Short mmCIF file of the N, C-alpha and C atoms (twelve columns), coordinates in Angstrom:
data_MODEL
# 
_entry.id   MODEL 
# 
loop_
_atom_site.group_PDB 
_atom_site.id 
_atom_site.type_symbol 
_atom_site.label_atom_id 
_atom_site.label_alt_id 
_atom_site.label_comp_id 
_atom_site.label_asym_id 
_atom_site.label_seq_id 
_atom_site.Cartn_x 
_atom_site.Cartn_y 
_atom_site.Cartn_z 
_atom_site.pdbx_PDB_model_num 
ATOM 1   N N  . MET A 1   -15.620 -4.407 3.396   1 
ATOM 2   C CA . MET A 1   -14.471 -3.652 3.437   1 
ATOM 3   C C  . MET A 1   -14.389 -2.905 2.417   1 
ATOM 4   N N  . LYS A 2   -14.017 -1.565 2.726   1 
ATOM 5   C CA . LYS A 2   -14.209 -0.401 1.724   1 
ATOM 6   C C  . LYS A 2   -12.861 -0.761 0.394   1 
ATOM 7   N N  . LEU A 3   -13.186 -0.512 -0.263  1 
ATOM 8   C CA . LEU A 3   -12.169 -0.518 -1.822  1 
ATOM 9   C C  . LEU A 3   -11.536 1.025  -2.032  1 
ATOM 10  N N  . CYS A 4   -10.385 1.239  -2.195  1 
ATOM 11  C CA . CYS A 4   -9.692  2.476  -2.327  1 
ATOM 12  C C  . CYS A 4   -8.773  2.546  -3.240  1 
ATOM 13  N N  . ARG A 5   -8.832  3.509  -4.019  1 
ATOM 14  C CA . ARG A 5   -7.497  3.407  -5.192  1 
ATOM 15  C C  . ARG A 5   -6.768  4.850  -5.135  1 
ATOM 16  N N  . LEU A 6   -5.556  4.751  -5.103  1 
ATOM 17  C CA . LEU A 6   -4.737  5.931  -5.097  1 
ATOM 18  C C  . LEU A 6   -4.203  6.083  -6.842  1 
ATOM 19  N N  . VAL A 7   -4.697  7.201  -7.493  1 
ATOM 20  C CA . VAL A 7   -3.898  7.268  -8.800  1 
ATOM 21  C C  . VAL A 7   -2.943  8.355  -8.522  1 
ATOM 22  N N  . ARG A 8   -1.885  8.102  -8.782  1 
ATOM 23  C CA . ARG A 8   -0.948  9.065  -8.780  1 
ATOM 24  C C  . ARG A 8   -0.467  9.511  -10.509 1 
ATOM 25  N N  . LEU A 9   -0.600  10.995 -10.353 1 
ATOM 26  C CA . LEU A 9   -0.848  11.664 -11.519 1 
ATOM 27  C C  . LEU A 9   0.516   12.722 -11.926 1 
ATOM 28  N N  . GLU A 10  1.369   12.735 -10.848 1 
ATOM 29  C CA . GLU A 10  2.681   13.780 -10.993 1 
ATOM 30  C C  . GLU A 10  3.473   13.439 -10.273 1 
ATOM 31  N N  . LYS A 11  4.841   13.418 -10.551 1 
ATOM 32  C CA . LYS A 11  5.893   12.883 -9.731  1 
ATOM 33  C C  . LYS A 11  7.250   14.202 -10.001 1 
ATOM 34  N N  . SER A 12  7.493   14.711 -8.912  1 
ATOM 35  C CA . SER A 12  8.643   15.653 -8.877  1 
ATOM 36  C C  . SER A 12  9.491   15.673 -7.921  1 
ATOM 37  N N  . GLY A 13  10.544  16.499 -8.024  1 
ATOM 38  C CA . GLY A 13  11.352  16.593 -6.620  1 
ATOM 39  C C  . GLY A 13  10.594  17.144 -5.329  1 
ATOM 40  N N  . GLN A 14  9.238   17.748 -5.445  1 
ATOM 41  C CA . GLN A 14  8.649   18.186 -4.546  1 
ATOM 42  C C  . GLN A 14  7.429   16.925 -4.095  1 
ATOM 43  N N  . GLY A 15  7.689   15.812 -4.548  1 
ATOM 44  C CA . GLY A 15  6.756   14.972 -4.167  1 
ATOM 45  C C  . GLY A 15  5.906   14.373 -5.203  1 
ATOM 46  N N  . ILE A 16  5.030   13.172 -4.829  1 
ATOM 47  C CA . ILE A 16  4.322   12.779 -5.765  1 
ATOM 48  C C  . ILE A 16  2.754   13.024 -5.644  1 
ATOM 49  N N  . LEU A 17  1.919   13.740 -6.470  1 
ATOM 50  C CA . LEU A 17  0.752   14.080 -6.036  1 
ATOM 51  C C  . LEU A 17  -0.365  12.726 -6.836  1 
ATOM 52  N N  . GLY A 18  -1.495  12.563 -6.272  1 
ATOM 53  C CA . GLY A 18  -2.312  11.639 -6.531  1 
ATOM 54  C C  . GLY A 18  -3.724  12.142 -6.302  1 
ATOM 55  N N  . VAL A 19  -4.361  11.302 -6.369  1 
ATOM 56  C CA . VAL A 19  -5.936  11.198 -5.985  1 
ATOM 57  C C  . VAL A 19  -6.231  9.959  -5.448  1 
ATOM 58  N N  . LEU A 20  -7.085  10.262 -4.085  1 
ATOM 59  C CA . LEU A 20  -7.589  9.085  -3.475  1 
ATOM 60  C C  . LEU A 20  -9.081  9.106  -3.830  1 
ATOM 61  N N  . ILE A 21  -9.507  7.613  -4.227  1 
ATOM 62  C CA . ILE A 21  -10.558 7.361  -4.598  1 
ATOM 63  C C  . ILE A 21  -11.265 6.228  -3.594  1 
ATOM 64  N N  . ILE A 22  -12.276 6.626  -2.782  1 
ATOM 65  C CA . ILE A 22  -12.999 5.980  -1.807  1 
ATOM 66  C C  . ILE A 22  -14.463 5.550  -2.242  1 
ATOM 67  N N  . ALA A 23  -14.394 4.075  -2.369  1 
ATOM 68  C CA . ALA A 23  -15.921 3.584  -2.932  1 
ATOM 69  C C  . ALA A 23  -16.193 4.151  -4.047  1 
ATOM 70  N N  . ASP A 24  -15.361 4.483  -5.264  1 
ATOM 71  C CA . ASP A 24  -15.908 4.852  -6.579  1 
ATOM 72  C C  . ASP A 24  -16.168 6.409  -6.449  1 
ATOM 73  N N  . GLN A 25  -15.843 7.028  -5.523  1 
ATOM 74  C CA . GLN A 25  -15.866 8.533  -5.476  1 
ATOM 75  C C  . GLN A 25  -14.425 9.212  -4.999  1 
ATOM 76  N N  . ILE A 26  -14.094 10.000 -5.776  1 
ATOM 77  C CA . ILE A 26  -13.028 11.099 -5.609  1 
ATOM 78  C C  . ILE A 26  -13.216 11.542 -4.036  1 
ATOM 79  N N  . PHE A 27  -12.268 11.231 -3.395  1 
ATOM 80  C CA . PHE A 27  -12.127 11.718 -2.102  1 
ATOM 81  C C  . PHE A 27  -11.200 13.018 -1.992  1 
ATOM 82  N N  . SER A 28  -9.696  12.777 -2.012  1 
ATOM 83  C CA . SER A 28  -9.154  13.732 -1.750  1 
ATOM 84  C C  . SER A 28  -7.813  14.018 -2.795  1 
ATOM 85  N N  . PHE A 29  -7.152  14.757 -2.660  1 
ATOM 86  C CA . PHE A 29  -5.728  14.646 -3.306  1 
ATOM 87  C C  . PHE A 29  -5.068  14.130 -2.550  1 
ATOM 88  N N  . THR A 30  -3.786  13.637 -2.871  1 
ATOM 89  C CA . THR A 30  -2.521  12.904 -2.043  1 
ATOM 90  C C  . THR A 30  -1.524  13.439 -2.219  1 
ATOM 91  N N  . LEU A 31  -0.543  13.484 -1.370  1 
ATOM 92  C CA . LEU A 31  1.214   13.910 -1.679  1 
ATOM 93  C C  . LEU A 31  1.667   12.860 -0.994  1 
ATOM 94  N N  . GLU A 32  2.587   12.064 -1.612  1 
ATOM 95  C CA . GLU A 32  3.477   11.396 -0.974  1 
ATOM 96  C C  . GLU A 32  5.157   11.610 -1.251  1 
ATOM 97  N N  . PRO A 33  6.098   11.313 -0.517  1 
ATOM 98  C CA . PRO A 33  7.466   11.593 -0.831  1 
ATOM 99  C C  . PRO A 33  7.709   10.623 -2.016  1 
ATOM 100 N N  . ASP A 34  8.614   11.156 -2.919  1 
ATOM 101 C CA . ASP A 34  9.116   10.279 -4.305  1 
ATOM 102 C C  . ASP A 34  10.251  9.315  -3.333  1 
ATOM 103 N N  . VAL A 35  10.940  9.897  -2.294  1 
ATOM 104 C CA . VAL A 35  12.070  9.041  -1.676  1 
ATOM 105 C C  . VAL A 35  11.680  9.635  -0.071  1 
ATOM 106 N N  . ASN A 36  11.171  8.865  0.714   1 
ATOM 107 C CA . ASN A 36  11.099  9.299  2.239   1 
ATOM 108 C C  . ASN A 36  12.259  9.647  2.925   1 
ATOM 109 N N  . SER A 37  12.297  10.106 4.195   1 
ATOM 110 C CA . SER A 37  13.630  10.252 5.092   1 
ATOM 111 C C  . SER A 37  14.396  9.062  5.457   1 
ATOM 112 N N  . GLN A 38  13.675  7.988  5.216   1 
ATOM 113 C CA . GLN A 38  14.682  6.913  5.484   1 
ATOM 114 C C  . GLN A 38  15.345  6.543  4.116   1 
ATOM 115 N N  . GLY A 39  15.329  7.212  3.301   1 
ATOM 116 C CA . GLY A 39  16.098  6.799  1.854   1 
ATOM 117 C C  . GLY A 39  15.335  5.620  1.036   1 
ATOM 118 N N  . LYS A 40  13.921  5.361  1.555   1 
ATOM 119 C CA . LYS A 40  13.198  4.419  0.818   1 
ATOM 120 C C  . LYS A 40  12.296  4.811  -0.238  1 
ATOM 121 N N  . PRO A 41  12.158  4.291  -1.438  1 
ATOM 122 C CA . PRO A 41  11.091  4.797  -2.322  1 
ATOM 123 C C  . PRO A 41  9.731   4.523  -1.828  1 
ATOM 124 N N  . TYR A 42  8.846   5.779  -2.867  1 
ATOM 125 C CA . TYR A 42  7.574   5.360  -2.446  1 
ATOM 126 C C  . TYR A 42  7.150   4.072  -2.725  1 
ATOM 127 N N  . ILE A 43  5.959   4.054  -2.149  1 
ATOM 128 C CA . ILE A 43  5.034   2.508  -2.019  1 
ATOM 129 C C  . ILE A 43  4.989   2.311  -3.671  1 
ATOM 130 N N  . PRO A 44  5.267   0.924  -4.064  1 
ATOM 131 C CA . PRO A 44  5.421   0.705  -5.381  1 
ATOM 132 C C  . PRO A 44  3.582   0.366  -5.944  1 
ATOM 133 N N  . GLN A 45  3.456   0.337  -7.008  1 
ATOM 134 C CA . GLN A 45  2.076   -0.006 -7.788  1 
ATOM 135 C C  . GLN A 45  1.577   -1.359 -7.098  1 
ATOM 136 N N  . GLY A 46  0.491   -1.628 -6.970  1 
ATOM 137 C CA . GLY A 46  0.049   -2.565 -6.380  1 
ATOM 138 C C  . GLY A 46  -1.261  -2.536 -5.516  1 
ATOM 139 N N  . SER A 47  -1.557  -3.940 -4.936  1 
ATOM 140 C CA . SER A 47  -2.760  -4.052 -4.044  1 
ATOM 141 C C  . SER A 47  -2.114  -4.359 -2.864  1 
ATOM 142 N N  . TYR A 48  -2.786  -3.485 -1.704  1 
ATOM 143 C CA . TYR A 48  -2.260  -3.512 -0.227  1 
ATOM 144 C C  . TYR A 48  -3.510  -3.289 0.591   1 
ATOM 145 N N  . SER A 49  -3.247  -4.235 1.663   1 
ATOM 146 C CA . SER A 49  -4.257  -4.051 2.729   1 
ATOM 147 C C  . SER A 49  -4.150  -2.848 3.737   1 
ATOM 148 N N  . CYS A 50  -4.957  -2.616 4.506   1 
ATOM 149 C CA . CYS A 50  -4.965  -1.298 5.213   1 
ATOM 150 C C  . CYS A 50  -5.659  -1.824 6.516   1 
ATOM 151 N N  . GLU A 51  -4.988  -1.492 7.704   1 
ATOM 152 C CA . GLU A 51  -5.797  -1.791 8.759   1 
ATOM 153 C C  . GLU A 51  -5.849  -0.733 9.862   1 
ATOM 154 N N  . ARG A 52  -6.885  -0.485 10.673  1 
ATOM 155 C CA . ARG A 52  -6.936  0.329  11.523  1 
ATOM 156 C C  . ARG A 52  -5.604  0.360  12.313  1 
ATOM 157 N N  . PHE A 53  -5.028  2.089  12.662  1 
ATOM 158 C CA . PHE A 53  -4.166  2.324  13.484  1 
ATOM 159 C C  . PHE A 53  -4.187  3.611  14.385  1 
ATOM 160 N N  . ASN A 54  -3.457  3.136  15.364  1 
ATOM 161 C CA . ASN A 54  -4.013  4.437  16.595  1 
ATOM 162 C C  . ASN A 54  -2.556  4.138  17.189  1 
ATOM 163 N N  . GLY A 55  -1.898  5.428  16.954  1 
ATOM 164 C CA . GLY A 55  -0.467  5.449  17.430  1 
ATOM 165 C C  . GLY A 55  -0.525  6.722  18.299  1 
ATOM 166 N N  . GLU A 56  0.707   7.063  18.772  1 
ATOM 167 C CA . GLU A 56  0.568   8.512  19.568  1 
ATOM 168 C C  . GLU A 56  0.664   9.670  18.935  1 
ATOM 169 N N  . LYS A 57  1.246   10.117 17.832  1 
ATOM 170 C CA . LYS A 57  0.984   11.051 17.075  1 
ATOM 171 C C  . LYS A 57  -0.453  10.816 16.294  1 
ATOM 172 N N  . TRP A 58  -0.589  9.895  15.358  1 
ATOM 173 C CA . TRP A 58  -1.715  9.892  14.479  1 
ATOM 174 C C  . TRP A 58  -2.477  8.576  14.993  1 
ATOM 175 N N  . LYS A 59  -3.801  9.373  15.309  1 
ATOM 176 C CA . LYS A 59  -4.804  8.391  15.976  1 
ATOM 177 C C  . LYS A 59  -6.125  8.164  14.822  1 
ATOM 178 N N  . ASN A 60  -6.736  7.164  15.023  1 
ATOM 179 C CA . ASN A 60  -7.840  6.645  13.967  1 
ATOM 180 C C  . ASN A 60  -7.685  7.186  12.671  1 
ATOM 181 N N  . THR A 61  -6.516  6.227  12.310  1 
ATOM 182 C CA . THR A 61  -6.121  6.089  11.095  1 
ATOM 183 C C  . THR A 61  -5.877  5.074  10.473  1 
ATOM 184 N N  . PHE A 62  -5.491  4.594  9.071   1 
ATOM 185 C CA . PHE A 62  -5.048  3.230  8.721   1 
ATOM 186 C C  . PHE A 62  -3.445  3.311  8.417   1 
ATOM 187 N N  . GLU A 63  -2.991  1.938  8.570   1 
ATOM 188 C CA . GLU A 63  -1.727  1.552  8.108   1 
ATOM 189 C C  . GLU A 63  -1.627  0.830  6.854   1 
ATOM 190 N N  . ILE A 64  -0.941  1.300  5.596   1 
ATOM 191 C CA . ILE A 64  -0.925  0.483  4.423   1 
ATOM 192 C C  . ILE A 64  0.408   -0.377 4.798   1 
ATOM 193 N N  . LYS A 65  -0.108  -1.626 4.591   1 
ATOM 194 C CA . LYS A 65  0.643   -2.766 5.006   1 
ATOM 195 C C  . LYS A 65  1.777   -2.970 3.704   1 
ATOM 196 N N  . VAL A 66  2.802   -2.252 3.819   1 
ATOM 197 C CA . VAL A 66  3.551   -2.575 2.751   1 
ATOM 198 C C  . VAL A 66  4.693   -3.740 3.208   1 
ATOM 199 N N  . PRO A 67  5.070   -4.526 2.295   1 
ATOM 200 C CA . PRO A 67  6.143   -5.360 3.127   1 
ATOM 201 C C  . PRO A 67  7.224   -4.832 3.242   1 
ATOM 202 N N  . GLY A 68  8.070   -5.179 4.305   1 
ATOM 203 C CA . GLY A 68  9.729   -4.782 4.689   1 
ATOM 204 C C  . GLY A 68  9.365   -3.183 5.191   1 
ATOM 205 N N  . ARG A 69  7.953   -2.787 5.514   1 
ATOM 206 C CA . ARG A 69  8.050   -1.559 6.172   1 
ATOM 207 C C  . ARG A 69  6.861   -1.335 7.185   1 
ATOM 208 N N  . SER A 70  7.103   -0.430 7.859   1 
ATOM 209 C CA . SER A 70  5.970   -0.277 9.196   1 
ATOM 210 C C  . SER A 70  5.795   1.223  9.085   1 
ATOM 211 N N  . CYS A 71  4.409   1.038  9.734   1 
ATOM 212 C CA . CYS A 71  3.704   2.626  10.029  1 
ATOM 213 C C  . CYS A 71  3.711   3.512  8.738   1 
ATOM 214 N N  . ILE A 72  3.383   3.068  7.565   1 
ATOM 215 C CA . ILE A 72  2.831   4.048  6.269   1 
ATOM 216 C C  . ILE A 72  1.701   4.176  6.416   1 
ATOM 217 N N  . LEU A 73  1.173   5.518  7.077   1 
ATOM 218 C CA . LEU A 73  0.110   5.936  7.304   1 
ATOM 219 C C  . LEU A 73  -0.649  6.958  6.506   1 
ATOM 220 N N  . PHE A 74  -2.224  6.977  6.350   1 
ATOM 221 C CA . PHE A 74  -2.772  8.201  6.010   1 
ATOM 222 C C  . PHE A 74  -2.732  9.338  7.232   1 
ATOM 223 N N  . HIS A 75  -2.407  10.491 6.626   1 
ATOM 224 C CA . HIS A 75  -2.592  11.603 7.890   1 
ATOM 225 C C  . HIS A 75  -2.652  12.981 7.112   1 
ATOM 226 N N  . ALA A 76  -2.595  13.642 8.278   1 
ATOM 227 C CA . ALA A 76  -2.834  15.159 7.260   1 
ATOM 228 C C  . ALA A 76  -0.948  15.747 7.478   1 
ATOM 229 N N  . GLY A 77  -0.960  17.028 6.702   1 
ATOM 230 C CA . GLY A 77  -0.017  17.372 6.233   1 
ATOM 231 C C  . GLY A 77  0.025   18.104 4.894   1 
ATOM 232 N N  . ASN A 78  1.050   18.837 4.759   1 
ATOM 233 C CA . ASN A 78  0.865   19.819 3.577   1 
ATOM 234 C C  . ASN A 78  1.867   19.449 2.540   1 
ATOM 235 N N  . VAL A 79  3.147   19.487 3.009   1 
ATOM 236 C CA . VAL A 79  4.162   19.269 1.922   1 
ATOM 237 C C  . VAL A 79  5.292   18.023 2.338   1 
ATOM 238 N N  . GLU A 80  5.940   17.662 1.068   1 
ATOM 239 C CA . GLU A 80  6.549   16.052 1.198   1 
ATOM 240 C C  . GLU A 80  7.422   15.939 2.204   1 
ATOM 241 N N  . ALA A 81  8.031   17.077 2.966   1 
ATOM 242 C CA . ALA A 81  8.824   16.806 4.481   1 
ATOM 243 C C  . ALA A 81  7.857   16.447 5.369   1 
ATOM 244 N N  . ASP A 82  6.311   16.822 5.453   1 
ATOM 245 C CA . ASP A 82  5.556   16.109 6.538   1 
ATOM 246 C C  . ASP A 82  5.258   14.994 6.495   1 
ATOM 247 N N  . SER A 83  5.642   14.176 5.317   1 
ATOM 248 C CA . SER A 83  5.179   12.790 4.811   1 
ATOM 249 C C  . SER A 83  5.866   11.526 5.740   1 
ATOM 250 N N  . GLU A 84  7.031   11.738 5.727   1 
ATOM 251 C CA . GLU A 84  8.025   10.476 6.314   1 
ATOM 252 C C  . GLU A 84  7.607   9.445  5.902   1 
ATOM 253 N N  . GLY A 85  6.991   9.432  4.301   1 
ATOM 254 C CA . GLY A 85  7.006   7.993  3.755   1 
ATOM 255 C C  . GLY A 85  5.591   7.636  3.963   1 
ATOM 256 N N  . CYS A 86  4.615   8.403  4.476   1 
ATOM 257 C CA . CYS A 86  3.116   8.318  4.601   1 
ATOM 258 C C  . CYS A 86  2.453   9.213  3.520   1 
ATOM 259 N N  . VAL A 87  1.112   8.749  3.375   1 
ATOM 260 C CA . VAL A 87  0.230   9.513  2.300   1 
ATOM 261 C C  . VAL A 87  -0.513  10.793 2.943   1 
ATOM 262 N N  . LEU A 88  -0.264  11.693 2.407   1 
ATOM 263 C CA . LEU A 88  -0.908  13.138 3.082   1 
ATOM 264 C C  . LEU A 88  -2.183  13.196 2.285   1 
ATOM 265 N N  . LEU A 89  -3.077  13.813 2.845   1 
ATOM 266 C CA . LEU A 89  -4.453  13.640 2.392   1 
ATOM 267 C C  . LEU A 89  -4.847  15.506 2.405   1 
ATOM 268 N N  . GLY A 90  -5.156  16.018 1.345   1 
ATOM 269 C CA . GLY A 90  -5.719  17.458 1.374   1 
ATOM 270 C C  . GLY A 90  -6.981  17.606 0.171   1 
ATOM 271 N N  . SER A 91  -7.640  18.707 0.255   1 
ATOM 272 C CA . SER A 91  -8.962  18.941 -0.585  1 
ATOM 273 C C  . SER A 91  -8.398  20.058 -2.133  1 
ATOM 274 N N  . THR A 92  -7.377  20.389 -1.822  1 
ATOM 275 C CA . THR A 92  -6.351  21.262 -2.910  1 
ATOM 276 C C  . THR A 92  -5.326  21.006 -2.928  1 
ATOM 277 N N  . VAL A 93  -4.741  21.807 -4.194  1 
ATOM 278 C CA . VAL A 93  -3.426  21.558 -4.651  1 
ATOM 279 C C  . VAL A 93  -2.772  22.817 -4.949  1 
ATOM 280 N N  . GLY A 94  -1.640  23.238 -4.102  1 
ATOM 281 C CA . GLY A 94  -0.956  24.761 -4.423  1 
ATOM 282 C C  . GLY A 94  0.364   24.551 -3.962  1 
ATOM 283 N N  . LYS A 95  0.906   25.898 -3.330  1 
ATOM 284 C CA . LYS A 95  2.057   25.939 -3.120  1 
ATOM 285 C C  . LYS A 95  2.286   26.221 -1.530  1 
ATOM 286 N N  . LEU A 96  2.962   26.019 -0.808  1 
ATOM 287 C CA . LEU A 96  3.206   26.333 0.788   1 
ATOM 288 C C  . LEU A 96  4.629   26.554 0.911   1 
ATOM 289 N N  . ARG A 97  5.005   27.752 1.296   1 
ATOM 290 C CA . ARG A 97  6.508   27.920 1.658   1 
ATOM 291 C C  . ARG A 97  7.407   27.402 0.261   1 
ATOM 292 N N  . GLY A 98  6.783   27.952 -0.925  1 
ATOM 293 C CA . GLY A 98  7.423   27.713 -2.253  1 
ATOM 294 C C  . GLY A 98  7.441   26.335 -2.492  1 
ATOM 295 N N  . ASN A 99  6.696   25.336 -1.846  1 
ATOM 296 C CA . ASN A 99  6.982   24.050 -2.073  1 
ATOM 297 C C  . ASN A 99  5.433   23.561 -2.641  1 
ATOM 298 N N  . ARG A 100 5.302   22.557 -3.730  1 
ATOM 299 C CA . ARG A 100 4.094   21.771 -4.016  1 
ATOM 300 C C  . ARG A 100 3.628   21.189 -2.601  1 
ATOM 301 N N  . ALA A 101 2.286   21.443 -2.665  1 
ATOM 302 C CA . ALA A 101 1.375   21.178 -1.338  1 
ATOM 303 C C  . ALA A 101 0.008   20.638 -1.358  1 
ATOM 304 N N  . VAL A 102 -0.290  19.928 -0.654  1 
ATOM 305 C CA . VAL A 102 -1.796  19.590 -0.445  1 
ATOM 306 C C  . VAL A 102 -2.408  20.501 0.693   1 
ATOM 307 N N  . LEU A 103 -3.363  21.209 0.268   1 
ATOM 308 C CA . LEU A 103 -3.909  22.399 1.383   1 
ATOM 309 C C  . LEU A 103 -5.208  21.632 2.102   1 
ATOM 310 N N  . THR A 104 -5.660  22.379 3.223   1 
ATOM 311 C CA . THR A 104 -6.685  22.148 3.968   1 
ATOM 312 C C  . THR A 104 -6.752  20.499 4.415   1 
ATOM 313 N N  . SER A 105 -5.208  20.196 4.511   1 
ATOM 314 C CA . SER A 105 -5.328  18.941 4.946   1 
ATOM 315 C C  . SER A 105 -6.070  18.391 6.325   1 
ATOM 316 N N  . GLY A 106 -5.711  19.392 7.219   1 
ATOM 317 C CA . GLY A 106 -6.327  18.977 8.598   1 
ATOM 318 C C  . GLY A 106 -7.846  18.600 8.605   1 
ATOM 319 N N  . GLU A 107 -8.880  19.499 7.687   1 
ATOM 320 C CA . GLU A 107 -10.222 19.133 7.693   1 
ATOM 321 C C  . GLU A 107 -10.181 17.924 6.921   1 
ATOM 322 N N  . THR A 108 -9.288  17.827 5.639   1 
ATOM 323 C CA . THR A 108 -9.484  16.760 4.761   1 
ATOM 324 C C  . THR A 108 -9.358  15.379 5.576   1 
ATOM 325 N N  . PHE A 109 -8.049  15.446 6.582   1 
ATOM 326 C CA . PHE A 109 -7.760  14.250 7.351   1 
ATOM 327 C C  . PHE A 109 -9.210  13.940 8.371   1 
ATOM 328 N N  . ARG A 110 -9.540  14.917 9.080   1 
ATOM 329 C CA . ARG A 110 -10.615 14.626 9.749   1 
ATOM 330 C C  . ARG A 110 -11.999 14.097 9.024   1 
ATOM 331 N N  . GLN A 111 -12.344 14.640 7.944   1 
ATOM 332 C CA . GLN A 111 -13.101 14.010 7.023   1 
ATOM 333 C C  . GLN A 111 -13.163 12.504 6.735   1 
ATOM 334 N N  . PHE A 112 -11.763 12.336 6.406   1 
ATOM 335 C CA . PHE A 112 -11.207 10.637 6.180   1 
ATOM 336 C C  . PHE A 112 -11.658 10.058 7.347   1 
ATOM 337 N N  . GLN A 113 -11.406 10.250 8.677   1 
ATOM 338 C CA . GLN A 113 -11.967 9.591  9.635   1 
ATOM 339 C C  . GLN A 113 -13.169 9.427  9.833   1 
ATOM 340 N N  . GLU A 114 -13.793 10.594 9.746   1 
ATOM 341 C CA . GLU A 114 -15.383 10.362 9.855   1 
ATOM 342 C C  . GLU A 114 -15.948 9.182  8.733   1 
ATOM 343 N N  . ARG A 115 -15.413 9.515  7.211   1 
ATOM 344 C CA . ARG A 115 -15.749 8.486  6.458   1 
ATOM 345 C C  . ARG A 115 -15.354 6.975  6.583   1 
ATOM 346 N N  . THR A 116 -14.447 6.952  7.528   1 
ATOM 347 C CA . THR A 116 -14.143 5.598  7.545   1 
ATOM 348 C C  . THR A 116 -13.998 4.892  8.847   1 
ATOM 349 N N  . LYS A 117 -14.830 5.624  9.854   1 
ATOM 350 C CA . LYS A 117 -14.697 5.433  11.209  1 
ATOM 351 C C  . LYS A 117 -15.266 3.907  11.541  1 
ATOM 352 N N  . LYS A 118 -16.069 3.452  11.022  1 
ATOM 353 C CA . LYS A 118 -16.971 2.101  10.849  1 
ATOM 354 C C  . LYS A 118 -16.026 1.012  10.426  1 
ATOM 355 N N  . ASP A 119 -14.873 1.182  9.681   1 
ATOM 356 C CA . ASP A 119 -14.128 0.329  9.126   1 
ATOM 357 C C  . ASP A 119 -13.065 -0.340 9.798   1 
ATOM 358 N N  . LYS A 120 -12.667 -1.177 9.813   1 
ATOM 359 C CA . LYS A 120 -11.265 -1.764 10.552  1 
ATOM 360 C C  . LYS A 120 -10.388 -2.063 9.494   1 
ATOM 361 N N  . GLU A 121 -10.650 -2.436 8.357   1 
ATOM 362 C CA . GLU A 121 -9.612  -2.480 7.325   1 
ATOM 363 C C  . GLU A 121 -10.165 -2.295 5.931   1 
ATOM 364 N N  . MET A 122 -9.456  -1.951 5.012   1 
ATOM 365 C CA . MET A 122 -9.567  -1.598 3.673   1 
ATOM 366 C C  . MET A 122 -8.756  -2.164 2.727   1 
ATOM 367 N N  . LYS A 123 -9.015  -2.170 1.271   1 
ATOM 368 C CA . LYS A 123 -8.330  -2.749 0.547   1 
ATOM 369 C C  . LYS A 123 -7.443  -1.165 -0.450  1 
ATOM 370 N N  . LEU A 124 -6.479  -1.483 -0.673  1 
ATOM 371 C CA . LEU A 124 -6.139  -0.065 -1.369  1 
ATOM 372 C C  . LEU A 124 -5.159  -0.832 -2.516  1 
ATOM 373 N N  . PHE A 125 -5.630  0.081  -3.718  1 
ATOM 374 C CA . PHE A 125 -4.681  -0.189 -5.046  1 
ATOM 375 C C  . PHE A 125 -4.028  0.980  -5.468  1 
ATOM 376 N N  . ILE A 126 -2.759  0.766  -5.595  1 
ATOM 377 C CA . ILE A 126 -1.966  2.070  -5.942  1 
ATOM 378 C C  . ILE A 126 -1.547  1.759  -7.418  1 
ATOM 379 N N  . GLU A 127 -1.918  2.987  -8.356  1 
ATOM 380 C CA . GLU A 127 -1.519  3.016  -9.522  1 
ATOM 381 C C  . GLU A 127 -0.882  4.060  -10.162 1 
ATOM 382 N N  . ASP A 128 0.221   3.903  -10.751 1 
ATOM 383 C CA . ASP A 128 0.978   5.465  -11.541 1 
ATOM 384 C C  . ASP A 128 0.431   5.546  -13.151 1 
ATOM 385 N N  . ARG A 129 -0.122  6.444  -13.030 1 
ATOM 386 C CA . ARG A 129 -0.788  7.051  -14.204 1 
ATOM 387 C C  . ARG A 129 -0.199  8.699  -14.450 1 
ATOM 388 N N  . TRP A 130 1.297   8.859  -14.528 1 
ATOM 389 C CA . TRP A 130 1.879   10.160 -14.777 1 
ATOM 390 C C  . TRP A 130 1.750   10.807 -15.655 1 
ATOM 391 N N  . LEU A 131 1.189   11.842 -15.735 1 
ATOM 392 C CA . LEU A 131 0.903   12.797 -17.112 1 
ATOM 393 C C  . LEU A 131 2.127   13.054 -17.502 1 
# 
């Protein structure tokens, strides 16, 4: 089972920026909402299991099993509004339409799919390390 860590580094009104580490190697930047569209807070620090997920919109990804919530996924997207409570992946950090963003997200998500294609589950550790 792959071990992953999401280390959160920066929190603002435009989302939470972090770094995703897969098997002890930095993989990508992440962006999450500080509060998602349903008014739920971001995923609390802790340890989570992740299971393979294939939905209509997001295929071949992982769902983070957060108690009391569903469909918290890793997927492509650039700004906090793209997230809907999920974790966005990108290779760089910048601005898009004036908002904090992770960029090159589509390609980064494809690389995530390739890197995890043989995995059915992962273990994710989330930690806050605000700068």
